[in-house]
PDB file of C-alpha atoms in Angstrom:
ATOM      1  CA  MET A   1     -26.297  20.567 -13.751  1.00  0.00           C
ATOM      2  CA  MET A   2     -23.146  18.696 -13.898  1.00  0.00           C
ATOM      3  CA  THR A   3     -21.112  17.144 -11.576  1.00  0.00           C
ATOM      4  CA  TYR A   4     -17.766  17.855 -11.077  1.00  0.00           C
ATOM      5  CA  TYR A   5     -15.010  16.635  -8.962  1.00  0.00           C
ATOM      6  CA  SER A   6     -11.740  18.355  -7.141  1.00  0.00           C
ATOM      7  CA  VAL A   7      -9.049  16.525  -7.215  1.00  0.00           C
ATOM      8  CA  LEU A   8      -5.914  17.875  -5.510  1.00  0.00           C
ATOM      9  CA  ASN A   9      -2.322  16.836  -4.417  1.00  0.00           C
ATOM     10  CA  VAL A  10      -0.871  18.590  -1.234  1.00  0.00           C
ATOM     11  CA  THR A  11       2.510  18.070   0.551  1.00  0.00           C
ATOM     12  CA  PRO A  12       3.032  20.788   3.526  1.00  0.00           C
ATOM     13  CA  THR A  13       6.031  22.409   3.489  1.00  0.00           C
ATOM     14  CA  SER A  14       5.114  23.538   7.212  1.00  0.00           C
ATOM     15  CA  GLU A  15       2.212  22.693   9.322  1.00  0.00           C
ATOM     16  CA  GLU A  16       1.476  26.189  11.587  1.00  0.00           C
ATOM     17  CA  TRP A  17      -0.886  26.715   8.783  1.00  0.00           C
ATOM     18  CA  ILE A  18      -3.214  23.111   8.394  1.00  0.00           C
ATOM     19  CA  PRO A  19      -4.863  23.798  12.006  1.00  0.00           C
ATOM     20  CA  GLU A  20      -6.698  26.921  10.677  1.00  0.00           C
ATOM     21  CA  TYR A  21      -7.048  25.799   6.815  1.00  0.00           C
ATOM     22  CA  ILE A  22      -9.121  22.793   8.008  1.00  0.00           C
ATOM     23  CA  PRO A  23     -12.351  23.708   9.891  1.00  0.00           C
ATOM     24  CA  THR A  24     -12.495  26.812   7.363  1.00  0.00           C
ATOM     25  CA  ALA A  25     -12.011  24.921   4.216  1.00  0.00           C
ATOM     26  CA  SER A  26     -14.398  22.412   5.345  1.00  0.00           C
ATOM     27  CA  LYS A  27     -17.161  25.427   6.026  1.00  0.00           C
ATOM     28  CA  LEU A  28     -16.548  27.118   2.939  1.00  0.00           C
ATOM     29  CA  VAL A  29     -16.582  24.376   0.748  1.00  0.00           C
ATOM     30  CA  ALA A  30     -19.726  22.824   2.153  1.00  0.00           C
ATOM     31  CA  ALA A  31     -21.270  26.693   2.776  1.00  0.00           C
ATOM     32  CA  HIS A  32     -21.252  25.613  -1.829  1.00  0.00           C
ATOM     33  CA  GLY A  33     -22.157  22.817  -2.053  1.00  0.00           C
ATOM     34  CA  GLY A  34     -19.211  21.162  -1.309  1.00  0.00           C
ATOM     35  CA  LYS A  35     -19.072  17.420  -0.315  1.00  0.00           C
ATOM     36  CA  TYR A  36     -15.593  15.367   0.590  1.00  0.00           C
ATOM     37  CA  LEU A  37     -15.118  11.921  -0.830  1.00  0.00           C
ATOM     38  CA  SER A  38     -11.802  11.827   0.458  1.00  0.00           C
ATOM     39  CA  ARG A  39      -9.433  13.629   2.260  1.00  0.00           C
ATOM     40  CA  THR A  40      -6.737  11.171   3.299  1.00  0.00           C
ATOM     41  CA  VAL A  41      -2.748  10.484   3.789  1.00  0.00           C
ATOM     42  CA  THR A  42      -4.285   7.059   2.801  1.00  0.00           C
ATOM     43  CA  HIS A  43      -2.779   6.456  -0.639  1.00  0.00           C
ATOM     44  CA  GLU A  44      -0.926   3.993  -2.841  1.00  0.00           C
ATOM     45  CA  GLN A  45       0.369   5.290  -6.340  1.00  0.00           C
ATOM     46  CA  LEU A  46      -0.052   2.252  -8.970  1.00  0.00           C
ATOM     47  CA  GLU A  47       0.813   4.192 -11.825  1.00  0.00           C
ATOM     48  CA  GLY A  48       3.302   5.843 -13.898  1.00  0.00           C
ATOM     49  CA  ALA A  49       6.574   7.973 -12.782  1.00  0.00           C
ATOM     50  CA  ASP A  50       6.284   8.807  -9.152  1.00  0.00           C
ATOM     51  CA  ALA A  51       4.422  11.897  -7.942  1.00  0.00           C
ATOM     52  CA  PRO A  52       4.027  11.890  -4.855  1.00  0.00           C
ATOM     53  CA  ALA A  53       1.640  13.828  -1.924  1.00  0.00           C
ATOM     54  CA  ALA A  54       1.289  13.478   1.417  1.00  0.00           C
ATOM     55  CA  VAL A  55      -1.998  14.021   1.154  1.00  0.00           C
ATOM     56  CA  ARG A  56      -4.924  13.520  -1.573  1.00  0.00           C
ATOM     57  CA  VAL A  57      -8.660  14.882  -1.660  1.00  0.00           C
ATOM     58  CA  ILE A  58     -11.403  14.486  -3.706  1.00  0.00           C
ATOM     59  CA  ILE A  59     -14.374  16.821  -3.291  1.00  0.00           C
ATOM     60  CA  GLU A  60     -17.760  16.937  -5.132  1.00  0.00           C
ATOM     61  CA  TRP A  61     -19.531  19.763  -6.060  1.00  0.00           C
ATOM     62  CA  PRO A  62     -23.115  20.303  -7.741  1.00  0.00           C
ATOM     63  CA  SER A  63     -21.535  22.631 -10.530  1.00  0.00           C
ATOM     64  CA  LYS A  64     -18.606  23.844 -12.103  1.00  0.00           C
ATOM     65  CA  GLU A  65     -20.338  27.111 -11.000  1.00  0.00           C
ATOM     66  CA  ALA A  66     -20.066  26.155  -7.157  1.00  0.00           C
ATOM     67  CA  ALA A  67     -15.476  24.848  -8.060  1.00  0.00           C
ATOM     68  CA  THR A  68     -15.232  28.008  -9.636  1.00  0.00           C
ATOM     69  CA  ALA A  69     -17.529  30.330  -6.719  1.00  0.00           C
ATOM     70  CA  PHE A  70     -15.406  28.625  -3.615  1.00  0.00           C
ATOM     71  CA  MET A  71     -12.208  29.077  -5.206  1.00  0.00           C
ATOM     72  CA  ASN A  72     -12.737  33.005  -5.890  1.00  0.00           C
ATOM     73  CA  ASP A  73     -14.614  33.071  -2.572  1.00  0.00           C
ATOM     74  CA  PRO A  74     -13.065  36.370  -0.912  1.00  0.00           C
ATOM     75  CA  ALA A  75     -13.727  34.560   3.000  1.00  0.00           C
ATOM     76  CA  TYR A  76     -11.551  31.914   1.106  1.00  0.00           C
ATOM     77  CA  SER A  77      -8.836  33.553  -0.626  1.00  0.00           C
ATOM     78  CA  PRO A  78      -6.536  33.809   2.378  1.00  0.00           C
ATOM     79  CA  PHE A  79      -6.450  30.740   3.530  1.00  0.00           C
ATOM     80  CA  LEU A  80      -6.139  29.582  -0.498  1.00  0.00           C
ATOM     81  CA  LYS A  81      -3.368  31.726   0.208  1.00  0.00           C
ATOM     82  CA  MET A  82      -1.601  29.860   3.478  1.00  0.00           C
ATOM     83  CA  ARG A  83      -2.376  27.147   1.350  1.00  0.00           C
ATOM     84  CA  THR A  84      -0.381  27.735  -1.850  1.00  0.00           C
ATOM     85  CA  ASN A  85       2.717  28.697   0.378  1.00  0.00           C
ATOM     86  CA  GLY A  86       2.358  26.282   2.850  1.00  0.00           C
ATOM     87  CA  SER A  87       2.166  23.410   1.064  1.00  0.00           C
ATOM     88  CA  ASN A  88       3.534  22.147  -2.675  1.00  0.00           C
ATOM     89  CA  SER A  89      -0.507  22.146  -3.992  1.00  0.00           C
ATOM     90  CA  GLU A  90      -2.122  20.593  -7.297  1.00  0.00           C
ATOM     91  CA  HIS A  91      -5.786  21.247  -8.067  1.00  0.00           C
ATOM     92  CA  PHE A  92      -7.726  19.660 -11.331  1.00  0.00           C
ATOM     93  CA  LEU A  93     -11.538  19.940 -11.361  1.00  0.00           C
ATOM     94  CA  LEU A  94     -12.912  17.241 -13.759  1.00  0.00           C
ATOM     95  CA  ALA A  95     -15.970  17.296 -15.032  1.00  0.00           C
ATOM     96  CA  GLY A  96     -18.665  13.835 -14.103  1.00  0.00           C
ATOM     97  CA  GLN A  97     -18.998  12.507 -17.076  1.00  0.00           C
ATOM     98  CA  ASP A  98     -16.769   9.965 -19.743  1.00  0.00           C
ATOM     99  CA  ASP A  99     -15.350  11.311 -22.965  1.00  0.00           C
ATOM    100  CA  MET A 100     -14.359   8.049 -23.640  1.00  0.00           C
ATOM    101  CA  ALA A 101     -18.041   5.745 -23.613  1.00  0.00           C
ATOM    102  CA  GLN A 102     -18.570   4.560 -26.911  1.00  0.00           C
TER     103      GLN A 102
END
């Protein structure tokens, strides 16, 4: 199986959802085999057009199936809704491969 990575940019538009979201999302990520590699407000943009985000998150998954199972988990659904309603978020799923290697 190939490792996959979730890369998220999250800027809260409200903060009341955060205290309930973080512990539950953390448990569900772990239950699906995910591991937080970074979850931080300490970041800087080095290139490109301005793309601000309050928090950057990287999660390592053992497989694409594990990542999609987490996202589709009925237990996560209300928390996903909390995050998407309470923030501006982008979530990218990257294959752990180098398509540019020669």
